[in-house]
Coordinates of C-alpha atoms (C1' of nucleotides) in Angstrom, one line a residue:
Chain A
M4 CA 33.4 11.2 9.0
K5 CA 31.4 14.2 9.2
K6 CA 30.2 15.6 12.6
D7 CA 26.4 15.4 12.5
S8 CA 25.3 18.6 14.0
A9 CA 23.8 21.8 12.7
E10 CA 23.1 20.1 9.5
D11 CA 20.2 18.4 10.9
R12 CA 17.9 21.1 12.0
P13 CA 16.6 24.1 10.2
S14 CA 15.4 22.9 6.9
A15 CA 11.7 23.9 7.0
K16 CA 10.3 26.3 9.5
V17 CA 11.1 28.8 12.3
P18 CA 10.8 27.2 15.7
S19 CA 7.4 28.6 16.2
P20 CA 5.8 26.9 19.2
L21 CA 2.4 27.9 17.9
V22 CA 1.7 24.3 17.5
S23 CA 3.1 21.5 19.7
G24 CA 6.1 19.6 18.7
R25 CA 4.1 16.5 18.6
Q26 CA 1.7 17.8 16.2
R27 CA 4.6 19.2 14.1
L28 CA 6.1 15.8 13.9
M29 CA 2.9 14.1 12.8
E30 CA 2.3 16.8 10.0
A31 CA 6.0 16.4 8.9
A32 CA 5.7 12.7 8.7
L33 CA 2.5 12.9 6.7
Q34 CA 4.1 15.3 4.3
L35 CA 7.1 13.2 3.7
A36 CA 5.1 10.0 3.5
A37 CA 2.9 11.5 0.9
T38 CA 5.7 12.8 -1.4
T39 CA 8.4 10.4 -0.6
R40 CA 7.8 6.9 0.7
S41 CA 6.0 4.8 3.3
L42 CA 5.5 5.8 6.8
A43 CA 7.5 2.9 8.4
S44 CA 10.5 3.6 6.1
L45 CA 10.8 7.2 7.1
G46 CA 13.9 8.2 9.1
L47 CA 13.4 9.5 12.5
R48 CA 16.0 12.1 11.7
E49 CA 14.2 12.9 8.4
V50 CA 10.9 13.8 10.0
A51 CA 12.5 15.8 12.7
R52 CA 14.4 17.8 10.2
Q53 CA 11.3 18.5 8.3
A54 CA 9.6 19.5 11.4
G55 CA 12.4 21.9 12.4
L56 CA 13.0 20.0 15.5
N57 CA 16.0 18.0 17.1
P58 CA 16.1 14.3 16.3
N59 CA 15.9 13.3 19.8
T60 CA 12.5 15.2 20.3
F61 CA 10.9 12.3 18.5
Y62 CA 11.5 10.0 21.5
R63 CA 9.8 12.5 23.8
H64 CA 6.4 11.7 22.0
F65 CA 6.7 8.4 20.3
N66 CA 8.4 5.2 20.8
D67 CA 8.3 4.2 17.1
F68 CA 6.5 5.0 13.9
D69 CA 3.6 2.8 14.5
E70 CA 2.8 4.9 17.5
L71 CA 3.0 8.1 15.4
G72 CA 0.8 6.4 12.8
L73 CA -1.9 5.4 15.3
A74 CA -1.9 9.0 16.6
V75 CA -2.5 10.4 13.0
I76 CA -5.2 7.7 12.4
D77 CA -7.1 8.5 15.7
Q78 CA -7.0 12.3 14.9
L79 CA -8.3 12.0 11.3
S80 CA -10.6 9.1 11.4
G81 CA -12.4 11.0 14.1
Q82 CA -12.9 13.9 11.7
L83 CA -14.2 11.7 9.0
R84 CA -16.7 9.8 11.0
E85 CA -17.9 13.0 12.6
G86 CA -18.3 14.7 9.4
L87 CA -20.2 11.8 7.9
R88 CA -22.5 11.6 10.8
E89 CA -23.1 15.3 11.0
R90 CA -24.0 15.9 7.5
R91 CA -26.1 12.7 7.3
R92 CA -28.2 14.0 10.1
R93 CA -29.7 16.6 7.7
P94 CA -31.3 14.3 5.0
A95 CA -32.4 11.9 7.7
E96 CA -34.5 14.6 9.2
A97 CA -35.8 15.9 5.8
G98 CA -36.6 12.3 5.1
L99 CA -38.9 12.0 8.0
K100 CA -41.6 13.9 6.2
L101 CA -42.0 10.9 4.1
S102 CA -43.2 8.7 6.9
D103 CA -42.8 5.0 7.3
T104 CA -45.7 4.5 5.1
A105 CA -44.1 6.0 2.1
N106 CA -44.4 3.9 -0.9
P107 CA -41.6 2.2 -2.6
G108 CA -41.0 4.8 -5.2
D109 CA -40.6 7.5 -2.6
A110 CA -38.1 5.3 -0.6
W111 CA -36.1 4.6 -3.8
R112 CA -35.9 8.3 -4.7
K113 CA -34.8 9.2 -1.3
A114 CA -32.1 6.5 -1.4
Q115 CA -30.8 8.1 -4.5
D116 CA -30.5 11.4 -2.8
V117 CA -28.8 10.0 0.2
V118 CA -26.4 8.0 -1.9
R119 CA -25.5 11.1 -3.9
E120 CA -24.9 13.2 -0.8
S121 CA -22.9 10.8 1.0
I122 CA -20.7 10.1 -2.0
A123 CA -20.1 13.8 -2.3
L124 CA -19.2 14.1 1.2
V125 CA -16.5 11.4 1.1
L126 CA -15.1 12.8 -2.1
D127 CA -14.9 16.3 -0.6
F128 CA -13.1 14.9 2.6
V129 CA -10.4 13.1 0.5
T130 CA -9.7 16.1 -1.6
E131 CA -9.5 18.3 1.6
H132 CA -7.3 15.9 3.5
R133 CA -5.5 14.4 0.4
T134 CA -2.1 13.6 1.8
A135 CA -3.6 12.0 4.9
Y136 CA -5.9 9.9 2.7
V137 CA -3.3 8.8 0.3
V138 CA -1.0 7.9 3.2
G139 CA -3.9 6.1 5.0
I140 CA -4.7 3.9 2.0
R141 CA -0.9 3.1 1.5
E142 CA -0.6 2.0 5.1
M143 CA -3.8 0.0 4.9
H144 CA -1.9 -2.4 2.6
G145 CA 1.5 -1.5 4.1
S146 CA 3.9 -3.6 6.1
S147 CA 3.0 -2.7 9.6
P148 CA 0.3 -5.0 11.0
V149 CA -0.5 -2.5 13.7
L150 CA -1.5 0.3 11.1
R151 CA -3.1 -2.2 8.8
K152 CA -5.4 -3.4 11.6
A153 CA -6.2 0.1 12.7
L154 CA -7.1 1.3 9.2
R155 CA -9.1 -1.8 8.4
K156 CA -11.0 -1.1 11.6
V157 CA -11.7 2.5 10.4
L158 CA -13.1 1.3 7.3
D159 CA -15.3 -1.3 9.1
D160 CA -16.5 1.3 11.4
I161 CA -17.6 3.6 8.7
G162 CA -19.3 0.6 7.1
E163 CA -21.3 0.0 10.3
D164 CA -22.3 3.7 10.4
M165 CA -23.5 3.3 6.8
T166 CA -25.4 0.3 7.8
E167 CA -27.2 1.9 10.6
D168 CA -27.9 4.9 8.4
V169 CA -29.4 2.7 5.7
L170 CA -31.5 0.7 8.0
G171 CA -32.8 3.6 10.0
A172 CA -33.4 6.4 7.5
L173 CA -33.8 4.7 4.3
Q174 CA -36.0 1.8 5.1
L175 CA -35.4 0.0 1.8
P176 CA -37.9 -2.8 1.5
L177 CA -37.0 -6.4 1.7
L178 CA -33.3 -6.0 2.7
Q179 CA -32.2 -7.6 5.9
R180 CA -29.6 -6.2 8.3
E181 CA -27.0 -8.7 7.1
D182 CA -27.6 -7.7 3.4
V183 CA -27.3 -4.0 4.1
A184 CA -24.1 -4.7 6.0
E185 CA -22.5 -6.8 3.4
I186 CA -23.3 -4.1 0.8
S187 CA -22.0 -1.4 3.0
Q188 CA -18.6 -3.1 3.3
L189 CA -18.5 -3.6 -0.5
V190 CA -19.3 0.0 -1.0
I191 CA -16.7 1.4 1.5
R192 CA -14.0 -0.7 0.0
Q193 CA -14.7 0.2 -3.6
M194 CA -14.8 3.8 -2.5
T195 CA -11.1 3.6 -1.7
F196 CA -10.5 3.0 -5.5
F197 CA -12.9 5.7 -6.6
S198 CA -11.4 8.2 -4.2
L199 CA -7.9 7.6 -5.4
D200 CA -9.1 8.0 -9.1
Y201 CA -10.9 11.1 -8.1
L202 CA -7.8 12.6 -6.7
E203 CA -5.4 11.5 -9.5
H204 CA -7.7 12.6 -12.5
P205 CA -9.1 16.0 -11.6
E206 CA -10.3 16.4 -15.2
Q207 CA -12.7 13.3 -14.9
R208 CA -14.0 14.1 -11.4
E209 CA -17.7 14.4 -12.5
Q210 CA -17.5 11.1 -14.4
I211 CA -15.9 9.2 -11.4
R212 CA -18.5 10.7 -9.2
R213 CA -21.3 9.4 -11.3
Q214 CA -19.7 5.9 -11.6
A215 CA -19.4 5.7 -7.9
E216 CA -23.1 6.7 -7.5
R217 CA -24.1 4.1 -10.1
F218 CA -22.2 1.4 -8.5
V219 CA -23.8 2.0 -5.1
L220 CA -27.3 2.1 -6.6
L221 CA -26.6 -0.9 -8.8
L222 CA -25.8 -3.1 -5.7
F223 CA -28.8 -2.0 -3.9
W224 CA -30.9 -2.5 -7.0
G225 CA -29.4 -5.8 -7.5
A226 CA -29.9 -6.9 -4.0
I227 CA -33.6 -5.8 -4.1
A228 CA -34.0 -7.6 -7.6
A229 CA -32.4 -10.7 -6.1
K230 CA -34.9 -10.9 -3.2
A231 CA -37.9 -10.0 -5.1
P232 CA -37.8 -9.5 -8.9
Q233 CA -41.5 -9.7 -9.3
E234 CA -42.3 -7.0 -6.9
L235 CA -39.6 -4.7 -8.3
A236 CA -40.9 -5.1 -11.8
A237 CA -44.5 -4.6 -10.6
S238 CA -43.5 -1.4 -8.8
G239 CA -42.7 0.2 -12.1
L240 CA -39.5 1.8 -10.9
R241 CA -36.8 2.5 -13.3
F242 CA -33.2 2.6 -12.6
P243 CA -31.7 6.2 -13.0
D244 CA -29.6 7.1 -16.1
Chain B
M13 CA 34.1 2.5 12.3
K14 CA 33.8 -1.1 11.3
K15 CA 35.3 -2.3 8.0
D16 CA 32.2 -3.5 6.0
S17 CA 33.6 -6.8 4.5
A18 CA 32.7 -10.4 5.2
E19 CA 29.8 -9.4 7.2
D20 CA 27.7 -8.6 4.2
R21 CA 27.5 -11.9 2.5
P22 CA 26.6 -15.3 3.6
S23 CA 23.5 -15.0 5.6
A24 CA 21.1 -17.2 3.5
K25 CA 22.4 -19.5 0.9
V26 CA 25.5 -21.2 -0.7
P27 CA 26.5 -19.5 -3.9
S28 CA 24.6 -22.0 -5.8
P29 CA 24.6 -20.9 -9.5
L30 CA 21.5 -22.9 -10.2
V31 CA 19.5 -19.9 -10.6
S32 CA 20.8 -16.7 -12.1
G33 CA 21.8 -14.0 -9.7
R34 CA 19.3 -11.7 -11.3
Q35 CA 16.5 -14.2 -10.3
R36 CA 18.1 -14.6 -6.9
L37 CA 17.9 -10.9 -6.3
M38 CA 14.2 -10.6 -7.4
E39 CA 13.3 -13.4 -5.0
A40 CA 15.3 -12.1 -2.2
A41 CA 13.6 -8.7 -2.6
L42 CA 10.1 -10.2 -2.7
Q43 CA 10.9 -12.1 0.3
L44 CA 12.1 -9.1 2.3
A45 CA 9.3 -6.8 1.1
A46 CA 6.8 -9.3 2.1
T47 CA 8.0 -9.8 5.8
T48 CA 9.7 -6.5 6.3
R49 CA 8.6 -3.3 4.5
S50 CA 8.0 -1.7 1.1
L51 CA 10.1 -2.5 -1.9
A52 CA 11.4 1.0 -2.5
S53 CA 12.6 1.1 1.1
L54 CA 14.7 -1.9 0.9
G55 CA 18.4 -1.5 1.2
L56 CA 20.5 -2.5 -1.9
R57 CA 22.9 -4.3 0.6
E58 CA 20.1 -5.8 2.4
V59 CA 18.7 -7.9 -0.6
A60 CA 22.1 -8.7 -1.8
R61 CA 22.8 -10.2 1.7
Q62 CA 19.6 -12.1 1.6
A63 CA 20.3 -13.4 -1.9
G64 CA 23.9 -14.4 -0.7
L65 CA 25.5 -12.1 -3.2
N66 CA 27.9 -9.2 -3.2
P67 CA 26.2 -5.8 -2.9
N68 CA 27.6 -4.6 -6.1
T69 CA 26.0 -7.3 -8.1
F70 CA 22.8 -5.5 -7.8
Y71 CA 24.2 -2.8 -10.2
R72 CA 24.9 -5.5 -12.8
H73 CA 21.3 -6.0 -13.3
F74 CA 19.3 -3.1 -12.0
N75 CA 19.7 0.5 -11.9
D76 CA 17.2 1.0 -9.0
F77 CA 14.4 -0.7 -7.3
D78 CA 11.8 0.4 -9.6
E79 CA 13.6 -1.6 -12.4
L80 CA 13.7 -4.7 -10.1
G81 CA 10.0 -4.2 -9.4
L82 CA 9.0 -3.9 -13.0
A83 CA 11.0 -7.1 -13.7
V84 CA 9.0 -9.0 -11.1
I85 CA 5.8 -7.6 -12.2
D86 CA 6.4 -8.6 -15.9
Q87 CA 7.3 -12.1 -14.7
L88 CA 4.3 -12.8 -12.6
S89 CA 1.6 -10.8 -14.3
G90 CA 2.3 -12.8 -17.4
Q91 CA 1.9 -16.1 -15.4
L92 CA -1.5 -14.9 -13.9
R93 CA -3.0 -13.7 -17.2
E94 CA -1.9 -16.9 -19.0
G95 CA -3.3 -19.1 -16.2
L96 CA -6.5 -17.1 -16.4
R97 CA -6.8 -17.3 -20.2
E98 CA -5.9 -21.1 -20.3
R99 CA -8.3 -22.2 -17.7
R100 CA -10.9 -20.1 -19.2
R101 CA -10.5 -21.8 -22.5
R102 CA -12.1 -24.9 -21.1
P103 CA -15.6 -23.7 -20.0
A104 CA -15.8 -21.5 -23.0
E105 CA -15.7 -24.6 -25.2
A106 CA -18.0 -26.5 -23.0
G107 CA -20.3 -23.7 -23.2
L108 CA -20.6 -23.9 -26.9
K109 CA -22.9 -26.8 -26.7
L110 CA -25.4 -24.3 -25.6
S111 CA -25.5 -22.4 -28.9
D112 CA -26.3 -18.7 -29.3
T113 CA -30.0 -19.7 -29.2
A114 CA -29.8 -20.9 -25.6
N115 CA -32.5 -19.4 -23.3
P116 CA -31.8 -16.9 -20.7
G117 CA -32.0 -19.5 -17.9
D118 CA -29.1 -21.5 -19.5
A119 CA -27.0 -18.4 -20.1
W120 CA -27.5 -17.4 -16.5
R121 CA -26.7 -20.9 -15.2
K122 CA -23.5 -20.9 -17.3
A123 CA -22.6 -17.4 -15.9
Q124 CA -22.8 -18.8 -12.5
D125 CA -20.4 -21.7 -13.4
V126 CA -17.9 -19.3 -15.0
V127 CA -18.0 -16.9 -12.1
R128 CA -17.4 -19.7 -9.7
E129 CA -14.4 -21.1 -11.7
S130 CA -12.8 -17.8 -12.4
I131 CA -12.9 -16.9 -8.7
A132 CA -11.6 -20.1 -7.7
L133 CA -8.7 -19.6 -10.1
V134 CA -7.8 -16.2 -8.8
L135 CA -7.9 -17.4 -5.2
D136 CA -5.7 -20.3 -6.0
F137 CA -3.3 -18.1 -7.7
V138 CA -2.9 -15.8 -4.7
T139 CA -2.4 -18.5 -2.3
E140 CA 0.3 -20.0 -4.6
H141 CA 2.1 -16.7 -5.0
R142 CA 1.3 -15.3 -1.7
T143 CA 4.3 -13.2 -1.1
A144 CA 4.4 -11.8 -4.6
Y145 CA 0.6 -11.0 -4.6
V146 CA 0.8 -9.2 -1.1
V147 CA 3.8 -7.1 -2.3
G148 CA 2.0 -6.3 -5.5
I149 CA -1.0 -5.0 -3.7
R150 CA 1.3 -3.1 -1.5
E151 CA 3.1 -1.4 -4.3
M152 CA -0.1 -0.6 -6.1
H153 CA -0.9 1.9 -3.5
G154 CA 2.8 2.5 -2.8
S155 CA 5.1 5.4 -3.3
S156 CA 6.6 4.6 -6.6
P157 CA 4.6 6.1 -9.5
V158 CA 6.3 3.8 -11.9
L159 CA 5.2 0.7 -10.0
R160 CA 1.7 2.0 -9.3
K161 CA 1.1 2.7 -13.0
A162 CA 2.5 -0.8 -13.9
L163 CA 0.3 -2.5 -11.4
R164 CA -2.9 -0.5 -12.3
K165 CA -2.2 -1.6 -15.9
V166 CA -2.0 -5.3 -14.8
L167 CA -5.4 -4.9 -13.1
D168 CA -6.9 -3.1 -16.2
D169 CA -5.6 -5.6 -18.5
I170 CA -7.1 -8.5 -16.5
G171 CA -10.4 -6.5 -16.5
E172 CA -10.3 -6.3 -20.4
D173 CA -9.7 -9.9 -20.6
M174 CA -12.7 -10.6 -18.3
T175 CA -14.8 -8.2 -20.5
E176 CA -13.9 -10.2 -23.5
D177 CA -14.6 -13.5 -21.9
V178 CA -18.1 -12.3 -20.7
L179 CA -19.1 -10.8 -24.0
G180 CA -17.7 -13.8 -26.0
A181 CA -18.6 -16.8 -24.1
L182 CA -21.4 -15.7 -21.8
Q183 CA -23.6 -13.7 -24.0
L184 CA -25.6 -12.2 -21.1
P185 CA -28.7 -10.7 -22.7
L186 CA -29.1 -6.9 -22.7
L187 CA -25.6 -6.0 -21.5
Q188 CA -23.6 -3.5 -23.7
R189 CA -19.8 -3.8 -23.9
E190 CA -19.4 -0.7 -21.8
D191 CA -21.7 -2.1 -19.1
V192 CA -19.6 -5.3 -19.0
A193 CA -16.3 -3.4 -19.0
E194 CA -17.5 -1.3 -16.1
I195 CA -18.6 -4.3 -14.1
S196 CA -15.3 -6.1 -14.9
Q197 CA -13.3 -3.3 -13.5
L198 CA -15.4 -3.1 -10.3
V199 CA -15.0 -7.0 -9.8
I200 CA -11.3 -7.0 -10.5
R201 CA -10.7 -4.2 -7.9
Q202 CA -13.0 -5.6 -5.2
M203 CA -11.2 -9.0 -5.7
T204 CA -8.0 -7.4 -4.3
F205 CA -9.8 -7.1 -1.1
F206 CA -11.4 -10.5 -1.1
S207 CA -8.0 -12.0 -2.0
L208 CA -6.4 -10.4 1.0
D209 CA -9.1 -11.5 3.4
Y210 CA -8.8 -14.9 1.9
L211 CA -5.0 -15.0 2.6
E212 CA -5.3 -13.5 6.0
H213 CA -8.2 -15.6 7.3
P214 CA -7.7 -19.2 6.3
E215 CA -10.3 -20.4 8.7
Q216 CA -12.9 -18.4 6.7
R217 CA -11.9 -19.2 3.2
E218 CA -15.1 -20.9 2.1
Q219 CA -17.2 -18.1 3.4
I220 CA -15.0 -15.5 1.7
R221 CA -15.1 -17.4 -1.6
R222 CA -18.9 -17.4 -1.4
Q223 CA -19.1 -13.7 -0.7
A224 CA -16.9 -13.0 -3.7
E225 CA -19.1 -15.1 -5.9
R226 CA -22.1 -13.5 -4.5
F227 CA -20.8 -10.0 -5.2
V228 CA -20.0 -10.7 -8.8
L229 CA -23.4 -12.3 -9.4
L230 CA -25.1 -9.5 -7.6
L231 CA -23.6 -7.0 -9.9
F232 CA -24.6 -8.8 -13.1
W233 CA -28.1 -9.3 -11.7
G234 CA -28.4 -5.7 -10.8
A235 CA -27.2 -4.6 -14.1
I236 CA -29.7 -6.9 -15.9
A237 CA -32.5 -5.8 -13.5
A238 CA -31.6 -2.2 -14.1
K239 CA -32.0 -2.6 -18.0
A240 CA -35.0 -4.8 -18.1
P241 CA -36.8 -5.6 -14.8
Q242 CA -39.8 -6.8 -16.5
E243 CA -38.1 -9.3 -18.7
L244 CA -36.0 -10.5 -15.7
A245 CA -39.1 -11.0 -13.6
A246 CA -41.0 -12.7 -16.5
S247 CA -38.2 -15.1 -17.0
G248 CA -38.8 -16.6 -13.6
L249 CA -35.1 -16.9 -12.8
R250 CA -34.1 -16.9 -9.2
F251 CA -31.0 -15.5 -7.7
P252 CA -28.9 -18.2 -6.2
D253 CA -28.7 -18.9 -2.5
Chain C
dG19 C1' 10.9 28.4 47.0
dG20 C1' 12.4 24.0 46.0
dA21 C1' 11.3 19.5 43.6
dA22 C1' 9.7 17.1 39.8
dG23 C1' 8.7 16.5 35.3
dA24 C1' 7.8 17.5 30.4
dG25 C1' 9.6 19.3 26.2
dG26 C1' 13.6 20.5 23.6
dT27 C1' 18.6 20.7 22.5
dA28 C1' 23.8 19.3 21.9
dT29 C1' 27.2 16.0 21.2
dA30 C1' 29.0 11.7 20.3
dC31 C1' 29.5 6.8 18.5
dA32 C1' 28.9 2.6 16.1
dA33 C1' 26.4 0.6 12.3
dT34 C1' 24.7 0.8 7.9
dC35 C1' 24.2 2.6 3.6
dG36 C1' 25.0 3.8 -1.7
dT37 C1' 28.5 4.2 -4.6
dC38 C1' 33.2 4.3 -6.7
dT39 C1' 37.4 1.8 -8.3
dA40 C1' 39.8 -2.3 -9.2
dC41 C1' 40.2 -7.2 -9.8
dA42 C1' 38.7 -12.2 -11.3
dC43 C1' 37.1 -15.6 -14.3
dG44 C1' 34.3 -18.1 -17.7
dA45 C1' 32.0 -18.0 -22.2
dA46 C1' 31.6 -16.4 -26.5
dA47 C1' 33.5 -13.9 -30.6
dG48 C1' 37.3 -12.4 -33.6
Chain D
dC18 C1' 45.0 -17.5 -29.1
dT19 C1' 43.5 -13.4 -27.8
dT20 C1' 39.9 -10.2 -27.0
dT21 C1' 35.9 -8.8 -25.4
dC22 C1' 32.0 -9.1 -22.3
dG23 C1' 28.8 -10.5 -18.9
dT24 C1' 28.9 -11.6 -14.2
dG25 C1' 30.4 -11.7 -9.6
dT26 C1' 33.8 -10.2 -5.9
dA27 C1' 36.8 -7.2 -2.6
dG28 C1' 37.9 -3.1 -0.3
dA29 C1' 37.3 1.5 0.8
dC30 C1' 34.9 6.4 1.1
dG31 C1' 31.9 9.6 2.9
dA32 C1' 27.2 10.3 4.4
dT33 C1' 23.3 9.2 7.1
dT34 C1' 21.0 6.7 10.4
dG35 C1' 19.2 5.1 15.5
dT36 C1' 20.3 5.7 19.9
dA37 C1' 22.6 6.9 24.5
dT38 C1' 24.0 10.5 27.8
dA39 C1' 23.9 14.9 29.4
dC40 C1' 22.3 19.7 29.8
dC41 C1' 18.9 23.4 29.5
dT42 C1' 14.5 25.7 30.2
dC43 C1' 9.9 26.2 31.5
dT44 C1' 5.4 24.8 34.2
dT45 C1' 3.1 22.7 37.9
dC46 C1' 2.7 21.3 42.4
dC47 C1' 3.6 20.7 47.4

DNA sequence: GGAAGAGGTATACAATCGTCTACACGAAAG
DNA sequence: CTTTCGTGTAGACGATTGTATACCTCTTCC
């Protein structure tokens, strides 16, 4: 049998303590999970090696891989929600110029803009945090109930944000809160597929972006048309494209 | 070090040769993947043990886990597509009584029936093949490119079946082939989420089923309303519920 | 200035793993 | 009847893994 020393450590980096070991472990795990296999199936020694740390260092920060996964999720989901909230503050204010008395046509045009911008933001985020996003989607359907639940909650929270946003800033006529909430969840979930397509087919990105926009608008259009087909027809609005 | 013999084998079954070793390995892998972790992270010895076979027997049938995964996918996706095709033959024939001259109201009512029945079929299938389905969804976002591609193709094929079905039997007015194809893909993908919810929350199954039906109808309604809001309003049709 | 604790390391051990080589046996093929 | 061949078994190997114990710095705090 081989003595297991000195073979374990220095495969990746110099032991620069510029970032904490905890952070190094998280990044190493993400990197490995994105290129190799699922988070839970990673070896404790494997990630320590990638991080340039001693295997036992893992124990100092995490008890198991679920704990590491939760830490990563906390860190990044916060970034995503914050980013979404922040950039959505802008069009919301711009939209106030059209006051609550705006006619349906203005509301619908504004809805198009908001949809376009929100989708762009999501797609930018996933390209910027590609590995984390891919691993996140993977673990959402993965084998750890803990991570599954945490990631489902992230999606649901984003859905709630979207619901509030649509209700507050968009003021689409005739749609109740529950209608909007249902549509939001559908949109958020479908976006996971659009995002993966977007990442995996860089040559078709513009097309995928338009498909996503069309899907969202189609849902809202359908929901309005389901509630009040006559009013929609009478408004003379046309579906874009 | 411990000699690794006699500990490996008989954890599960008697060596009944009623089913082939190959099949036993596939089922054991599915079982383990559903309860433990991802397919690719399974140990060769692990599944052999679960199947009640010698570790080396794995080599007789598969070179690696991708190969085993593909075999499972072939076997079950065939069952699903065949089941869908077969049960869809019935309403298609019944639908022929309403000839091509049927008015929009009849076509829309028939669409509701077909949607209801197709969704019921899918949900029945996933409950009947729960472990295989869960593992399939998992590997669709998993780390093996081979399995990912194979499972995406399964979904896309089902989407094409649905497209042909809608075009052939439903004859919804105003929708082009490309519109229907796009909607079909959206529906198939969203159904993966509905199906998982359905499995994980048995107490809310009826509600989830209705949500799924509503989603599909909403998309078609929206697509028709996008093409021709006036005609839809003039037809006097009401969205169900 | 000594104690306590957090973060990182070194070494060791048993268990498990993938794989290699060799053997057994029934069925089909010649 | 003998020869393949497909399938399953047995035993062994070196590599790798998770974990336990012990030691080594630094900060921080009293």
